[in-house]
mmCIF file of C-alpha atoms in Angstrom:
data_model
loop_
_atom_site.group_PDB
_atom_site.id
_atom_site.type_symbol
_atom_site.label_atom_id
_atom_site.label_comp_id
_atom_site.label_asym_id
_atom_site.label_seq_id
_atom_site.Cartn_x
_atom_site.Cartn_y
_atom_site.Cartn_z
ATOM 1 C CA MET A 1 66.685 35.654 -17.533
ATOM 2 C CA LEU A 2 66.762 37.615 -20.805
ATOM 3 C CA ILE A 3 69.406 40.360 -20.794
ATOM 4 C CA SER A 4 68.951 43.214 -23.254
ATOM 5 C CA ARG A 5 72.047 45.182 -22.200
ATOM 6 C CA ALA A 6 75.169 44.200 -20.305
ATOM 7 C CA GLU A 7 74.424 46.843 -17.679
ATOM 8 C CA ASP A 8 71.089 45.174 -16.878
ATOM 9 C CA PHE A 9 72.726 42.087 -15.393
ATOM 10 C CA HIS A 10 73.193 42.002 -11.609
ATOM 11 C CA THR A 11 73.952 39.207 -9.146
ATOM 12 C CA ASP A 12 71.337 39.970 -6.517
ATOM 13 C CA ASP A 13 71.323 36.794 -4.448
ATOM 14 C CA LEU A 14 74.792 35.231 -4.629
ATOM 15 C CA TYR A 15 76.120 34.555 -1.126
ATOM 16 C CA VAL A 16 79.197 32.674 0.061
ATOM 17 C CA ASP A 17 79.215 30.888 3.423
ATOM 18 C CA LEU A 18 82.557 31.708 5.049
ATOM 19 C CA GLU A 19 81.920 29.889 8.324
ATOM 20 C CA PRO A 20 83.927 26.777 7.312
ATOM 21 C CA LEU A 21 86.926 29.016 6.590
ATOM 22 C CA LEU A 22 86.625 31.554 9.405
ATOM 23 C CA GLY A 23 85.152 29.331 12.095
ATOM 24 C CA ALA A 24 82.361 31.830 12.696
ATOM 25 C CA PRO A 25 79.110 32.647 10.897
ATOM 26 C CA LEU A 26 79.587 35.183 8.117
ATOM 27 C CA ALA A 27 77.810 35.277 4.769
ATOM 28 C CA LEU A 28 79.466 37.196 1.958
ATOM 29 C CA LYS A 29 77.231 38.922 -0.599
ATOM 30 C CA HIS A 30 79.307 38.568 -3.768
ATOM 31 C CA GLU A 31 78.750 41.431 -6.202
ATOM 32 C CA GLY A 32 81.534 40.662 -8.652
ATOM 33 C CA PHE A 33 79.845 38.551 -11.319
ATOM 34 C CA ASN A 34 78.122 41.158 -13.464
ATOM 35 C CA PHE A 35 79.543 42.478 -16.730
ATOM 36 C CA ALA A 36 81.421 45.264 -14.970
ATOM 37 C CA GLY A 37 82.980 42.898 -12.426
ATOM 38 C CA SER A 38 81.965 44.860 -9.336
ATOM 39 C CA ILE A 39 79.131 46.381 -7.329
ATOM 40 C CA LYS A 40 79.893 49.722 -8.999
ATOM 41 C CA LEU A 41 77.606 48.809 -11.904
ATOM 42 C CA LYS A 42 74.656 49.782 -9.690
ATOM 43 C CA PRO A 43 75.668 53.400 -8.976
ATOM 44 C CA ALA A 44 76.978 53.777 -12.532
ATOM 45 C CA GLN A 45 73.504 53.007 -13.870
ATOM 46 C CA GLU A 46 71.761 55.118 -11.241
ATOM 47 C CA MET A 47 73.918 58.189 -11.804
ATOM 48 C CA VAL A 48 73.534 58.010 -15.586
ATOM 49 C CA ASP A 49 69.766 57.448 -15.237
ATOM 50 C CA SER A 50 69.523 60.502 -12.978
ATOM 51 C CA ALA A 51 71.552 62.660 -15.367
ATOM 52 C CA GLU A 52 69.367 61.599 -18.281
ATOM 53 C CA GLU A 53 66.167 62.345 -16.355
ATOM 54 C CA ARG A 54 67.451 65.837 -15.544
ATOM 55 C CA GLY A 55 68.368 66.489 -19.166
ATOM 56 C CA LEU A 56 72.099 66.680 -18.449
ATOM 57 C CA LEU A 57 73.000 63.979 -20.960
ATOM 58 C CA SER A 58 72.007 63.869 -24.595
ATOM 59 C CA PRO A 59 73.327 62.176 -27.763
ATOM 60 C CA GLY A 60 76.940 63.212 -28.228
ATOM 61 C CA SER A 61 77.564 63.923 -24.530
ATOM 62 C CA THR A 62 80.796 62.861 -22.852
ATOM 63 C CA ILE A 63 80.697 61.437 -19.329
ATOM 64 C CA VAL A 64 83.737 62.197 -17.161
ATOM 65 C CA GLU A 65 84.540 60.605 -13.820
ATOM 66 C CA SER A 66 87.378 60.216 -11.346
ATOM 67 C CA SER A 67 87.874 56.567 -10.383
ATOM 68 C CA SER A 68 90.539 54.270 -8.992
ATOM 69 C CA GLY A 69 89.172 51.458 -11.158
ATOM 70 C CA ASN A 70 85.884 49.704 -10.495
ATOM 71 C CA LEU A 71 83.517 52.610 -11.148
ATOM 72 C CA GLY A 72 85.518 53.499 -14.224
ATOM 73 C CA VAL A 73 84.968 50.023 -15.655
ATOM 74 C CA ALA A 74 81.269 50.156 -14.724
ATOM 75 C CA LEU A 75 80.766 53.535 -16.383
ATOM 76 C CA ALA A 76 82.606 52.285 -19.460
ATOM 77 C CA VAL A 77 80.042 49.456 -19.666
ATOM 78 C CA VAL A 78 77.076 51.813 -19.246
ATOM 79 C CA ALA A 79 78.428 54.469 -21.606
ATOM 80 C CA ALA A 80 79.111 51.909 -24.319
ATOM 81 C CA GLY A 81 75.612 50.502 -23.963
ATOM 82 C CA ARG A 82 73.969 53.932 -24.234
ATOM 83 C CA GLY A 83 76.139 55.529 -26.885
ATOM 84 C CA TYR A 84 78.015 58.098 -24.793
ATOM 85 C CA ARG A 85 81.717 58.862 -24.829
ATOM 86 C CA PHE A 86 83.429 58.226 -21.504
ATOM 87 C CA VAL A 87 86.642 59.693 -20.106
ATOM 88 C CA CYS A 88 88.002 58.162 -16.897
ATOM 89 C CA VAL A 89 90.596 60.055 -14.884
ATOM 90 C CA THR A 90 92.449 57.542 -12.746
ATOM 91 C CA ASP A 91 95.895 57.368 -11.127
ATOM 92 C CA VAL A 92 98.955 55.148 -10.868
ATOM 93 C CA ARG A 93 97.298 52.921 -8.251
ATOM 94 C CA CYS A 94 94.704 51.752 -10.766
ATOM 95 C CA ASN A 95 95.385 48.185 -11.849
ATOM 96 C CA GLU A 96 96.647 47.818 -15.403
ATOM 97 C CA VAL A 97 93.928 45.221 -16.016
ATOM 98 C CA MET A 98 91.220 47.760 -15.192
ATOM 99 C CA ARG A 99 92.791 50.411 -17.418
ATOM 100 C CA ARG A 100 92.821 47.929 -20.285
ATOM 101 C CA GLN A 101 89.226 46.922 -19.572
ATOM 102 C CA MET A 102 88.102 50.540 -19.825
ATOM 103 C CA SER A 103 90.023 51.054 -23.045
ATOM 104 C CA ALA A 104 88.617 47.851 -24.541
ATOM 105 C CA LEU A 105 85.113 49.164 -23.791
ATOM 106 C CA GLY A 106 85.861 52.352 -25.697
ATOM 107 C CA ALA A 107 86.751 54.669 -22.817
ATOM 108 C CA GLU A 108 89.517 57.276 -22.890
ATOM 109 C CA VAL A 109 91.739 56.834 -19.831
ATOM 110 C CA HIS A 110 93.839 59.626 -18.292
ATOM 111 C CA VAL A 111 96.376 58.563 -15.645
ATOM 112 C CA VAL A 112 97.355 61.113 -12.974
ATOM 113 C CA ARG A 113 100.821 60.499 -11.556
ATOM 114 C CA ASP A 114 101.537 63.450 -9.254
ATOM 115 C CA PRO A 115 99.407 63.741 -6.082
ATOM 116 C CA ASP A 116 98.003 67.002 -4.799
ATOM 117 C CA PRO A 117 100.067 68.134 -1.748
ATOM 118 C CA VAL A 118 96.962 68.187 0.467
ATOM 119 C CA THR A 119 94.320 65.906 -1.061
ATOM 120 C CA GLY A 120 96.607 63.329 -2.661
ATOM 121 C CA LEU A 121 95.903 61.480 -5.881
ATOM 122 C CA VAL A 122 92.122 61.860 -5.521
ATOM 123 C CA GLY A 123 92.529 65.622 -5.356
ATOM 124 C CA ALA A 124 94.763 65.598 -8.421
ATOM 125 C CA ARG A 125 92.249 63.456 -10.284
ATOM 126 C CA THR A 126 89.301 65.714 -9.498
ATOM 127 C CA ARG A 127 91.299 68.788 -10.541
ATOM 128 C CA ARG A 128 91.927 67.134 -13.916
ATOM 129 C CA VAL A 129 88.220 66.284 -14.207
ATOM 130 C CA ARG A 130 87.253 69.930 -13.655
ATOM 131 C CA GLU A 131 89.704 70.969 -16.356
ATOM 132 C CA LEU A 132 88.141 68.533 -18.825
ATOM 133 C CA CYS A 133 84.619 69.690 -17.991
ATOM 134 C CA ARG A 134 85.376 73.204 -19.172
ATOM 135 C CA SER A 135 84.703 71.803 -22.638
ATOM 136 C CA GLU A 136 81.125 71.895 -23.870
ATOM 137 C CA GLY A 137 79.266 68.597 -23.746
ATOM 138 C CA TYR A 138 81.351 67.108 -20.898
ATOM 139 C CA LEU A 139 79.540 66.054 -17.711
ATOM 140 C CA TRP A 140 81.163 65.058 -14.413
ATOM 141 C CA LEU A 141 78.843 62.661 -12.566
ATOM 142 C CA ASN A 142 80.883 63.201 -9.343
ATOM 143 C CA GLN A 143 80.452 59.945 -7.458
ATOM 144 C CA TYR A 144 81.700 61.606 -4.258
ATOM 145 C CA ASP A 145 78.802 64.063 -4.000
ATOM 146 C CA ASN A 146 76.116 62.514 -6.217
ATOM 147 C CA PRO A 147 73.017 61.439 -4.217
ATOM 148 C CA ALA A 148 72.308 58.813 -6.881
ATOM 149 C CA ASN A 149 75.426 56.916 -5.739
ATOM 150 C CA ARG A 150 73.827 56.334 -2.350
ATOM 151 C CA ALA A 151 70.309 55.971 -3.781
ATOM 152 C CA ALA A 152 71.412 53.066 -5.976
ATOM 153 C CA HIS A 153 72.135 50.916 -2.939
ATOM 154 C CA GLU A 154 69.188 52.146 -0.922
ATOM 155 C CA ARG A 155 67.019 51.013 -3.818
ATOM 156 C CA THR A 156 68.799 47.730 -4.677
ATOM 157 C CA THR A 157 71.559 46.356 -2.430
ATOM 158 C CA GLY A 158 69.840 47.017 0.906
ATOM 159 C CA PRO A 159 66.489 45.465 -0.115
ATOM 160 C CA GLU A 160 68.287 42.510 -1.728
ATOM 161 C CA ILE A 161 70.036 41.710 1.546
ATOM 162 C CA ALA A 162 66.894 42.216 3.642
ATOM 163 C CA LYS A 163 64.896 39.928 1.358
ATOM 164 C CA TYR A 164 67.388 37.081 1.773
ATOM 165 C CA TRP A 165 68.229 37.801 5.451
ATOM 166 C CA PRO A 166 65.060 39.171 7.113
ATOM 167 C CA ASP A 167 66.581 38.761 10.606
ATOM 168 C CA LEU A 168 69.937 40.345 9.801
ATOM 169 C CA GLU A 169 71.798 41.416 12.924
ATOM 170 C CA VAL A 170 75.062 42.820 11.555
ATOM 171 C CA LEU A 171 75.900 44.279 8.137
ATOM 172 C CA VAL A 172 79.562 44.912 7.296
ATOM 173 C CA VAL A 173 80.260 47.283 4.384
ATOM 174 C CA GLY A 174 83.424 48.880 3.041
ATOM 175 C CA VAL A 175 83.658 52.650 2.584
ATOM 176 C CA GLY A 176 85.323 54.489 -0.296
ATOM 177 C CA THR A 177 83.006 57.021 -1.873
ATOM 178 C CA SER A 178 80.585 55.727 0.824
ATOM 179 C CA GLY A 179 77.716 55.103 -1.609
ATOM 180 C CA THR A 180 77.289 51.403 -0.769
ATOM 181 C CA ALA A 181 77.572 51.907 2.976
ATOM 182 C CA MET A 182 75.319 54.948 3.119
ATOM 183 C CA GLY A 183 72.640 53.468 0.844
ATOM 184 C CA CYS A 184 72.488 50.170 2.726
ATOM 185 C CA ALA A 185 72.598 51.904 6.103
ATOM 186 C CA ALA A 186 69.812 54.296 5.160
ATOM 187 C CA TYR A 187 67.636 51.403 4.018
ATOM 188 C CA PHE A 188 68.139 49.407 7.221
ATOM 189 C CA ARG A 189 67.724 52.457 9.462
ATOM 190 C CA GLU A 190 64.302 52.925 7.887
ATOM 191 C CA THR A 191 63.178 49.280 7.749
ATOM 192 C CA ARG A 192 65.172 47.421 10.421
ATOM 193 C CA PRO A 193 66.887 49.922 12.736
ATOM 194 C CA GLU A 194 68.110 47.174 15.081
ATOM 195 C CA THR A 195 70.546 45.926 12.419
ATOM 196 C CA ARG A 196 74.064 47.001 13.373
ATOM 197 C CA ILE A 197 75.986 48.753 10.576
ATOM 198 C CA VAL A 198 79.767 48.247 10.606
ATOM 199 C CA ALA A 199 81.789 50.426 8.229
ATOM 200 C CA VAL A 200 85.210 49.170 7.118
ATOM 201 C CA ASP A 201 87.916 51.602 6.033
ATOM 202 C CA ALA A 202 91.594 51.211 5.139
ATOM 203 C CA VAL A 203 94.387 52.430 7.399
ATOM 204 C CA GLY A 204 95.782 55.554 5.752
ATOM 205 C CA SER A 205 92.359 56.819 4.723
ATOM 206 C CA SER A 206 91.103 59.998 6.381
ATOM 207 C CA LEU A 207 87.388 59.344 5.866
ATOM 208 C CA PHE A 208 86.693 59.006 9.573
ATOM 209 C CA GLY A 209 89.273 61.480 10.834
ATOM 210 C CA GLY A 210 92.362 59.275 10.879
ATOM 211 C CA PRO A 211 95.751 60.484 9.622
ATOM 212 C CA ALA A 212 96.291 60.158 5.888
ATOM 213 C CA SER A 213 99.159 57.974 4.692
ATOM 214 C CA PRO A 214 100.104 56.255 1.421
ATOM 215 C CA ARG A 215 97.814 53.425 0.274
ATOM 216 C CA PHE A 216 98.510 51.050 -2.586
ATOM 217 C CA ILE A 217 95.331 48.988 -2.990
ATOM 218 C CA PRO A 218 92.583 50.896 -4.833
ATOM 219 C CA GLY A 219 88.952 50.730 -3.789
ATOM 220 C CA LEU A 220 88.311 51.507 -0.148
ATOM 221 C CA GLY A 221 89.448 54.607 1.667
ATOM 222 C CA ASN A 222 89.675 58.214 0.571
ATOM 223 C CA ALA A 223 91.707 61.363 1.161
ATOM 224 C CA ILE A 224 88.642 63.521 0.521
ATOM 225 C CA ARG A 225 85.477 63.316 2.602
ATOM 226 C CA PRO A 226 82.526 62.669 0.244
ATOM 227 C CA ALA A 227 79.482 64.885 0.752
ATOM 228 C CA ILE A 228 77.239 61.790 0.817
ATOM 229 C CA LEU A 229 79.018 60.338 3.879
ATOM 230 C CA ASP A 230 76.804 60.497 6.995
ATOM 231 C CA GLU A 231 78.538 59.033 10.050
ATOM 232 C CA SER A 232 75.284 59.057 12.035
ATOM 233 C CA LEU A 233 74.105 56.071 9.969
ATOM 234 C CA VAL A 234 77.063 53.942 11.107
ATOM 235 C CA ASP A 235 77.344 52.128 14.434
ATOM 236 C CA ASP A 236 80.999 51.072 14.317
ATOM 237 C CA VAL A 237 84.075 51.817 12.207
ATOM 238 C CA VAL A 238 86.880 49.302 11.676
ATOM 239 C CA LEU A 239 90.237 50.243 10.120
ATOM 240 C CA VAL A 240 92.201 47.520 8.334
ATOM 241 C CA PRO A 241 95.931 47.733 7.438
ATOM 242 C CA GLU A 242 96.655 46.894 3.811
ATOM 243 C CA ALA A 243 99.050 44.092 4.741
ATOM 244 C CA GLU A 244 96.144 42.415 6.504
ATOM 245 C CA THR A 245 94.035 42.859 3.368
ATOM 246 C CA VAL A 246 96.669 40.995 1.344
ATOM 247 C CA ARG A 247 96.774 38.150 3.847
ATOM 248 C CA MET A 248 92.992 37.815 3.853
ATOM 249 C CA CYS A 249 92.739 37.876 0.056
ATOM 250 C CA ARG A 250 95.250 35.050 -0.142
ATOM 251 C CA ARG A 251 93.548 33.101 2.619
ATOM 252 C CA LEU A 252 90.246 33.357 0.768
ATOM 253 C CA ALA A 253 91.903 32.348 -2.510
ATOM 254 C CA GLY A 254 93.326 29.295 -0.760
ATOM 255 C CA ALA A 255 89.738 28.240 -0.061
ATOM 256 C CA GLY A 256 88.679 28.809 -3.670
ATOM 257 C CA PHE A 257 87.410 32.402 -3.452
ATOM 258 C CA LEU A 258 89.437 34.756 -5.654
ATOM 259 C CA LEU A 259 88.269 38.158 -4.450
ATOM 260 C CA GLY A 260 89.433 41.737 -4.908
ATOM 261 C CA GLY A 261 91.259 43.986 -2.490
ATOM 262 C CA SER A 262 88.102 45.724 -1.294
ATOM 263 C CA SER A 263 86.498 42.362 -0.543
ATOM 264 C CA GLY A 264 89.538 41.166 1.407
ATOM 265 C CA THR A 265 89.474 44.373 3.437
ATOM 266 C CA VAL A 266 85.785 43.944 4.254
ATOM 267 C CA VAL A 267 86.225 40.347 5.427
ATOM 268 C CA SER A 268 89.229 41.360 7.543
ATOM 269 C CA GLY A 269 87.170 44.162 9.027
ATOM 270 C CA ALA A 270 84.368 41.755 9.877
ATOM 271 C CA LEU A 271 86.825 39.516 11.729
ATOM 272 C CA ARG A 272 88.334 42.464 13.580
ATOM 273 C CA TRP A 273 84.875 43.625 14.649
ATOM 274 C CA ALA A 274 83.892 40.109 15.741
ATOM 275 C CA ARG A 275 86.981 39.698 17.924
ATOM 276 C CA GLU A 276 86.015 42.855 19.804
ATOM 277 C CA HIS A 277 82.227 42.455 19.891
ATOM 278 C CA GLY A 278 81.594 38.741 19.414
ATOM 279 C CA TRP A 279 79.672 37.149 16.568
ATOM 280 C CA PRO A 280 75.895 37.601 16.551
ATOM 281 C CA ASP A 281 73.712 34.646 17.461
ATOM 282 C CA ARG A 282 72.125 34.358 14.044
ATOM 283 C CA THR A 283 73.172 36.356 11.013
ATOM 284 C CA ALA A 284 76.041 38.577 9.887
ATOM 285 C CA VAL A 285 76.505 39.606 6.253
ATOM 286 C CA ALA A 286 79.439 41.363 4.592
ATOM 287 C CA VAL A 287 79.346 42.920 1.126
ATOM 288 C CA ALA A 288 82.124 41.824 -1.260
ATOM 289 C CA PRO A 289 82.337 44.481 -3.988
ATOM 290 C CA ASP A 290 84.637 42.813 -6.506
ATOM 291 C CA THR A 291 86.523 39.812 -7.872
ATOM 292 C CA GLY A 292 90.243 39.155 -7.730
ATOM 293 C CA VAL A 293 91.173 38.941 -11.407
ATOM 294 C CA PRO A 294 92.216 42.624 -11.740
ATOM 295 C CA TYR A 295 94.503 42.128 -8.720
ATOM 296 C CA LEU A 296 96.549 39.234 -10.107
ATOM 297 C CA ASP A 297 99.459 41.615 -10.800
ATOM 298 C CA THR A 298 99.303 43.211 -7.350
ATOM 299 C CA VAL A 299 97.688 41.559 -4.324
ATOM 300 C CA TYR A 300 98.287 38.056 -5.715
ATOM 301 C CA ASP A 301 101.765 38.731 -7.109
ATOM 302 C CA ASP A 302 104.629 37.798 -4.768
ATOM 303 C CA ASP A 303 107.085 40.295 -6.245
ATOM 304 C CA TRP A 304 104.633 43.207 -5.966
ATOM 305 C CA VAL A 305 103.726 42.313 -2.393
ATOM 306 C CA GLY A 306 107.369 41.991 -1.401
ATOM 307 C CA GLU A 307 108.260 45.314 -2.997
ATOM 308 C CA VAL A 308 105.341 47.266 -1.534
ATOM 309 C CA TYR A 309 105.016 45.788 1.943
ATOM 310 C CA GLY A 310 108.354 44.065 2.478
ATOM 311 C CA ARG A 311 109.021 40.596 3.772
ATOM 312 C CA ALA A 312 110.959 41.641 6.859
ATOM 313 C CA GLY A 313 109.422 40.441 10.091
ATOM 314 C CA GLY A 314 106.842 38.385 8.244
ATOM 315 C CA GLU A 315 104.499 41.349 7.814
ATOM 316 C CA VAL A 316 103.151 39.745 4.663
ATOM 317 C CA THR A 317 103.943 36.196 3.702
ATOM 318 C CA PRO A 318 103.547 35.797 -0.078
#
């Protein structure tokens, strides 16, 4: 395959068979081996394409976005490839590795440290984005409300899975901005409505009406309900505690799969759903958004895990 730009490289058909590890059939669609390191490269491209088509971006424009990490890196890749400036507003939960990745790609990174009293760090980030966009030539893509976020996965991720798994029974997808889940769900509702869609969220997120509480692993979950979230497209919702995410990430790494926090949460959610509903007879697929390298200083670091989650009672065993 000839690649003209880094953003043009996707891993469309890379799947990991987790049955030997989990003792039950689950295929993991691994999206972490493109130049941005996560599935977020797809919506980054789609949102920039849409803005260009509508005449909102032109030479000299500055893209601005609020991100906890993965989308920020993806937009840094796309912006560098197309000659735009990029400013990412992130927060203290963003991994240092991701901040450095964005900077290395030419992005300007603003780190928000004080959460909004009501909407938390995401609310504080979006307030800072709006302040920046008062300047001429700055454009907020707004991944939370941008239809192109969802459209990217309805156009790519959903069809990719259906092509490889034409008899798919269960699809398990994590929810943050909800673009991946909503795009895949919309595609399967249209083409294979019998496929069961399981959404995985983090405990402490208020996306599906649960109480908000502090979260330390970036990626899934949100304190603000995105406009693109449509609960009617989802059959089941599974909430995963972060300590369980850490355990799953380390279990997967012990089998040779170094995956990110979002991926560990999704696999944990799939197991939780299976214990309640039973595994399907034929096929279940979960979407792994990212790799584990940016999490080496957090999820895979014993000192960080002990400090954040504590070792008392064996809640997390480093």
